[in-house]
PDB file of C-alpha atoms in Angstrom:
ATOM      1  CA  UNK A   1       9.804-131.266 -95.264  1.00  0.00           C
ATOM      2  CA  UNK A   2       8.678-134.644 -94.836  1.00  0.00           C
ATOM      3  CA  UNK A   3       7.217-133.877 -91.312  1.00  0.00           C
ATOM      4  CA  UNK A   4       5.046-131.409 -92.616  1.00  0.00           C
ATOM      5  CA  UNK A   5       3.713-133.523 -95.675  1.00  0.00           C
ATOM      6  CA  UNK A   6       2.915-136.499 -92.949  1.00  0.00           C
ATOM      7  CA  UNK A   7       1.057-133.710 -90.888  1.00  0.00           C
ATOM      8  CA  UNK A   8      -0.931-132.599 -93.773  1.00  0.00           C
ATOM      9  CA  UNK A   9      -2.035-136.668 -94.598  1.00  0.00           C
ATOM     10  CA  UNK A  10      -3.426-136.884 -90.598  1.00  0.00           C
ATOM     11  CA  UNK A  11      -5.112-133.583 -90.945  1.00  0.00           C
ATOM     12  CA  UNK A  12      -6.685-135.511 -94.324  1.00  0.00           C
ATOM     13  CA  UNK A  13      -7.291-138.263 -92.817  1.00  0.00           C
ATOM     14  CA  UNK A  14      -9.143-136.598 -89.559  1.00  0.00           C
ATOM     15  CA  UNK A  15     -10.689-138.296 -86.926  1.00  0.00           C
ATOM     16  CA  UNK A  16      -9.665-141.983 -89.010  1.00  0.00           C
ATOM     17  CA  UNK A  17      -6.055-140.426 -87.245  1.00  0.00           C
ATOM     18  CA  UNK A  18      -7.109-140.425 -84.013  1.00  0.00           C
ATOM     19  CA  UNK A  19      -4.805-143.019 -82.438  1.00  0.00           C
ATOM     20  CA  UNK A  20      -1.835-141.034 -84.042  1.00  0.00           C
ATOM     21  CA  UNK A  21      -3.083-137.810 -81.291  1.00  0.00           C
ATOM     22  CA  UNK A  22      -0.351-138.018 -78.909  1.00  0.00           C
ATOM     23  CA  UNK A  23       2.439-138.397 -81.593  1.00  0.00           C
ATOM     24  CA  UNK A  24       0.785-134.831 -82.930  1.00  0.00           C
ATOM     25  CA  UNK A  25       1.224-132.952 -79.917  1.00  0.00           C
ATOM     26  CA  UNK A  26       4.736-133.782 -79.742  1.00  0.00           C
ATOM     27  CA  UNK A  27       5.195-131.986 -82.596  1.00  0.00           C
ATOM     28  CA  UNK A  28       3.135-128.850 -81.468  1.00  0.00           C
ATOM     29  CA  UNK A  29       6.577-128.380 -79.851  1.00  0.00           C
ATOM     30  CA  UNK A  30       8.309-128.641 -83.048  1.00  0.00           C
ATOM     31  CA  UNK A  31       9.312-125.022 -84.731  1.00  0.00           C
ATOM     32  CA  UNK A  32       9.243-126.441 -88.170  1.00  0.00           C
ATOM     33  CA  UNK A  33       6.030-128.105 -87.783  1.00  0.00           C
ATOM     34  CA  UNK A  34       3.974-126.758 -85.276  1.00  0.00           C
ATOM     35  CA  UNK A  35       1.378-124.912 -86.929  1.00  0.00           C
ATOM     36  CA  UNK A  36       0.677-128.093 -89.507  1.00  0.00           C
ATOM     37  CA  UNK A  37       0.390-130.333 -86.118  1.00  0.00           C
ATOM     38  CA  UNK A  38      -2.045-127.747 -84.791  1.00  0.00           C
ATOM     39  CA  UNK A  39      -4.258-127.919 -87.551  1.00  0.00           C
ATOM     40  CA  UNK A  40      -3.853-131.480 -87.967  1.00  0.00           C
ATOM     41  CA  UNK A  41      -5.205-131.746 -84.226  1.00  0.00           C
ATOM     42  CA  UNK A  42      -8.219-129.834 -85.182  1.00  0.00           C
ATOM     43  CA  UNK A  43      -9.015-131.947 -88.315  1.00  0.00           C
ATOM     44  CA  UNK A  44      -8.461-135.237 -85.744  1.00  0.00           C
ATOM     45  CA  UNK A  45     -10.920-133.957 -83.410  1.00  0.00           C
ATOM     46  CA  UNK A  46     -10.222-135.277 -80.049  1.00  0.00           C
ATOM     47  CA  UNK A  47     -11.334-133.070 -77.102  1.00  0.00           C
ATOM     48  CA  UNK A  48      -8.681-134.430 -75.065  1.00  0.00           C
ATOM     49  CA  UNK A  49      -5.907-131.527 -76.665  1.00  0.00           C
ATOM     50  CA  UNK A  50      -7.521-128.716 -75.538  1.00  0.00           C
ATOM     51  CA  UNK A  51      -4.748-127.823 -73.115  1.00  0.00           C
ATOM     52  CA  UNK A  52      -2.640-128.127 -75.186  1.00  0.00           C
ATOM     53  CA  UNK A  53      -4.487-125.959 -77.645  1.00  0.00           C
ATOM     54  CA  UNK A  54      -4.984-123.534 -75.098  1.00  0.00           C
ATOM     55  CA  UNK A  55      -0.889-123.874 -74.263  1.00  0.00           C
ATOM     56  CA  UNK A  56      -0.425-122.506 -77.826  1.00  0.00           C
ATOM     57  CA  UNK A  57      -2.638-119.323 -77.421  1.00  0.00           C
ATOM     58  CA  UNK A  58      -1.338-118.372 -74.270  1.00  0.00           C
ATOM     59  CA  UNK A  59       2.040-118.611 -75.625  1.00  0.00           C
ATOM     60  CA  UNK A  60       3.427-114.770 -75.827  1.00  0.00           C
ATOM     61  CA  UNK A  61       3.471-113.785 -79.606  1.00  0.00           C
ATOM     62  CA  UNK A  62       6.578-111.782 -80.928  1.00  0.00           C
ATOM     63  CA  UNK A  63       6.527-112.453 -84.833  1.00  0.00           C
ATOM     64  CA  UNK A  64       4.270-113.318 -87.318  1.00  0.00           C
ATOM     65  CA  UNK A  65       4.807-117.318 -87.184  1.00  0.00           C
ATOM     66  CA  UNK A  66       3.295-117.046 -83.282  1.00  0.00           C
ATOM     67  CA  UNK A  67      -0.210-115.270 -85.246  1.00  0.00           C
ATOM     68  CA  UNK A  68      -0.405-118.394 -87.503  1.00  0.00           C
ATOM     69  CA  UNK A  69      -0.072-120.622 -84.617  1.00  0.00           C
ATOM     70  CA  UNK A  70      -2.341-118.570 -82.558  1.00  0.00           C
ATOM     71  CA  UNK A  71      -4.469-118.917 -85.315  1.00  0.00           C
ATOM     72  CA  UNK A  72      -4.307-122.470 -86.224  1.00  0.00           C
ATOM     73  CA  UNK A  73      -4.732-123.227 -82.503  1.00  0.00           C
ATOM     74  CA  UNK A  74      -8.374-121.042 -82.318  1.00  0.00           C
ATOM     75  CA  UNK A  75      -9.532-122.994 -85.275  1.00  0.00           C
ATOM     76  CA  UNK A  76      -8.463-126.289 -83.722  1.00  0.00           C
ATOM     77  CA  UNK A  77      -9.919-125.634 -80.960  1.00  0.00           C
ATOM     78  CA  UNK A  78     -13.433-124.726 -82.583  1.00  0.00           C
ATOM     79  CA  UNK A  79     -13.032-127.555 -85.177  1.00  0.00           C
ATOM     80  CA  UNK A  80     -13.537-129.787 -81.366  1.00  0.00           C
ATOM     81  CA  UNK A  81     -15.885-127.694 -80.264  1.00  0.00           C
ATOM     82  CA  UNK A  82     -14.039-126.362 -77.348  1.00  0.00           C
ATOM     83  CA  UNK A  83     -16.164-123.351 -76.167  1.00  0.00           C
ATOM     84  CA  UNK A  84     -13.479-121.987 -73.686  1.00  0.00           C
ATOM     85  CA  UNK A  85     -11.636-120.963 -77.310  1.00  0.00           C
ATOM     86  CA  UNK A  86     -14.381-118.072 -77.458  1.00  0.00           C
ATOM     87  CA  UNK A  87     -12.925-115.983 -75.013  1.00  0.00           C
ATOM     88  CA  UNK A  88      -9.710-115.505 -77.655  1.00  0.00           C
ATOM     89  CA  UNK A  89     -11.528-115.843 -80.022  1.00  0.00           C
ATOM     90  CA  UNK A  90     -13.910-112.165 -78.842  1.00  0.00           C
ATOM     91  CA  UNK A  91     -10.762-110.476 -77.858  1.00  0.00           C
ATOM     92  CA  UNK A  92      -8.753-111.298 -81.268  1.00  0.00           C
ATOM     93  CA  UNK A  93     -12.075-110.066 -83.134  1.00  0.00           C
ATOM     94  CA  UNK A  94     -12.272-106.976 -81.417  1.00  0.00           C
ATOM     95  CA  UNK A  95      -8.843-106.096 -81.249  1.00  0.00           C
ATOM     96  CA  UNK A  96      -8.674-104.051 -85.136  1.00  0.00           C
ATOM     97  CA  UNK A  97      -4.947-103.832 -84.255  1.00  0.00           C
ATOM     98  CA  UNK A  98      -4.577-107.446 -84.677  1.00  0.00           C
ATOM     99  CA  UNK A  99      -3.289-109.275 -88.331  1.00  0.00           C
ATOM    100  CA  UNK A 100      -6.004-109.853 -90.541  1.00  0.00           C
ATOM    101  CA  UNK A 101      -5.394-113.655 -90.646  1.00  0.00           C
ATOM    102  CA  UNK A 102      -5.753-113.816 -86.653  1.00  0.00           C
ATOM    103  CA  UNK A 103      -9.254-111.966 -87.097  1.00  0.00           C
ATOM    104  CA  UNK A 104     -10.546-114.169 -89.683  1.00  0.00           C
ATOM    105  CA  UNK A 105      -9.646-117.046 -87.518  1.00  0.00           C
ATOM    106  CA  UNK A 106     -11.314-115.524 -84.809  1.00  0.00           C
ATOM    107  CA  UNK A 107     -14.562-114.696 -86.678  1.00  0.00           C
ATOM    108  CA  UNK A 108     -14.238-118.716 -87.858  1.00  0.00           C
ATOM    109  CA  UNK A 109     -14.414-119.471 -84.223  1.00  0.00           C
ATOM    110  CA  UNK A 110     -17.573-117.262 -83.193  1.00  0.00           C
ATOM    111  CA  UNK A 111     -19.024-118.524 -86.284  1.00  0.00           C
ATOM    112  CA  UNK A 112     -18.611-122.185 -85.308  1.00  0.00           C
ATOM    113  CA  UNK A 113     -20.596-121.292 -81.925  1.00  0.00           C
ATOM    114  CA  UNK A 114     -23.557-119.548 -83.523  1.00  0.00           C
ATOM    115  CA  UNK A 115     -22.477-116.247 -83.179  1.00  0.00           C
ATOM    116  CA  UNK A 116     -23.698-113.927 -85.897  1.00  0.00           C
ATOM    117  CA  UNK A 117     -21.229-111.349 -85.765  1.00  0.00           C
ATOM    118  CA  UNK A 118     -18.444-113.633 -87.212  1.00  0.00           C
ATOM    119  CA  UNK A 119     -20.169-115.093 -89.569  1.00  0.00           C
ATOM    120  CA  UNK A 120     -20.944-111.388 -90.669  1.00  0.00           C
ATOM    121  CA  UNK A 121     -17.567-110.502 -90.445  1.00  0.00           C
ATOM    122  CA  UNK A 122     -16.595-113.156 -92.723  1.00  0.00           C
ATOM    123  CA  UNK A 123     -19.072-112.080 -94.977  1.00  0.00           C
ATOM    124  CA  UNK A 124     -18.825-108.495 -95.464  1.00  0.00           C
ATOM    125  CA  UNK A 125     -14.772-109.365 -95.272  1.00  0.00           C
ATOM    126  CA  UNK A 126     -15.297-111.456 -98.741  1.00  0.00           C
ATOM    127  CA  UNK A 127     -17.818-108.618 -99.861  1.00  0.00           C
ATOM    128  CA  UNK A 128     -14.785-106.049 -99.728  1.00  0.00           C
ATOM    129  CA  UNK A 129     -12.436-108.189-101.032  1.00  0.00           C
ATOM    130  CA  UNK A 130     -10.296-106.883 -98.541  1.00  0.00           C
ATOM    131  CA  UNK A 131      -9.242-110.706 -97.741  1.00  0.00           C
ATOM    132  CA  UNK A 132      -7.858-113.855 -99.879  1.00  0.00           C
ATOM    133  CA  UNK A 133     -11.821-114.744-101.284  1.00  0.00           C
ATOM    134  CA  UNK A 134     -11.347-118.622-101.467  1.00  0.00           C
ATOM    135  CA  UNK A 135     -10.748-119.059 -97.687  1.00  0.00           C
ATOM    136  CA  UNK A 136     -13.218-116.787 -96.800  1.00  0.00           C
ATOM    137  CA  UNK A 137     -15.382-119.064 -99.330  1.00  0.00           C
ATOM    138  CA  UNK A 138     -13.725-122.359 -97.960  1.00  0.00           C
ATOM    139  CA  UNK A 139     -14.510-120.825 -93.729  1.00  0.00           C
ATOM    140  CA  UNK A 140     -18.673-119.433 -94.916  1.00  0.00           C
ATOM    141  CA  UNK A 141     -19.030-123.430 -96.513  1.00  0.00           C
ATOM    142  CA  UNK A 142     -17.490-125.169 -93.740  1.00  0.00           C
ATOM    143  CA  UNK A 143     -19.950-123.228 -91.313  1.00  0.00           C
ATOM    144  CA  UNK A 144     -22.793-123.695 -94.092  1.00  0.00           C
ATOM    145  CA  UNK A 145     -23.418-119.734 -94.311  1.00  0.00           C
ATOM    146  CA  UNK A 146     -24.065-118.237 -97.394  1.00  0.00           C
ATOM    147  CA  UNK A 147     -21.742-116.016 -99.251  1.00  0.00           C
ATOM    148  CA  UNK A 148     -21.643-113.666-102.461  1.00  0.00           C
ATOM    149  CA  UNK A 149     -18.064-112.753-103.844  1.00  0.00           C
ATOM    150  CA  UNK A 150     -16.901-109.986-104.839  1.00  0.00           C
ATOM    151  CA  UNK A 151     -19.023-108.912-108.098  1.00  0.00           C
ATOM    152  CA  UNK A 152     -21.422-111.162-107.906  1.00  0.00           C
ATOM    153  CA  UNK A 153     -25.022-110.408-107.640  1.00  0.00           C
ATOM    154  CA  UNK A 154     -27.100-107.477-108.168  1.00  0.00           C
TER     155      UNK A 154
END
């Protein structure tokens, strides 16, 4: 889809896309696209979409596509350094009955704030190898932690 593909260039691009913000959030709206415009809005990194970040969270979730919003819109949200996102963020962590891929985001997002339990969580995640390795890897670099994988060391 040739939405998505443009979506994926402005979250490349980052905060060089910054005038192209509003033209992103109209397409939070968009079912096709939504999650790719979420993310693109965290790579862009203007404060100014926080409510509509926080729009997507408090959306009700009734299949799995609402999770990878939900957790698109956490790691937005931390990627702008929105602290209000931490209050999700705690309950999604907690919460052992939620998808795997909404916990990791969530960990991401304590993580980004200093919080040691998500970084640990992320890291004895990847230890287990009880979660796809290279975004573990890809979330411990971004927040500069280290990281073994799965057989290495001693």
């Amino acid at each position: 889809n040739l939405r998505t593909h443009v979506l994926e260039i402005v979250a490349t691009l980052g905060p060089v896309a910054r005038e192209l913000t509003d033209d992103v959030v109209a397409l939070v709206g968009a079912r096709d696209s939504a999650a790719y415009a979420v993310r693109a809005l965290g790579k862009i990194a203007d404060r100014s979409v926080w409510p509509t970040l926080e729009a997507v969270l408090l959306r009700p979730v009734r299949k799995a596509s609402d999770y990878e919003l939900q957790k698109a819109a956490m790691v937005a949200a931390a990627r702008i350094g929105e602290d209000k996102v931490r209050a999700y963020a705690a309950r999604a962590l907690a919460d052992e009955s939620q998808p795997p891929d909404l916990r990791v985001a969530a960990a991401f997002v304590e993580g980004s704030f200093g919080d040691p339990a998500g970084v640990g969580f992320l890291q004895t995640t990847l230890a287990a190898g009880s979660y796809h390795a290279p975004t573990l890897r890809e979330l411990l670099d971004e927040l500069g932690e280290p990281y073994e994988a799965p057989g290495e060391g001693g």
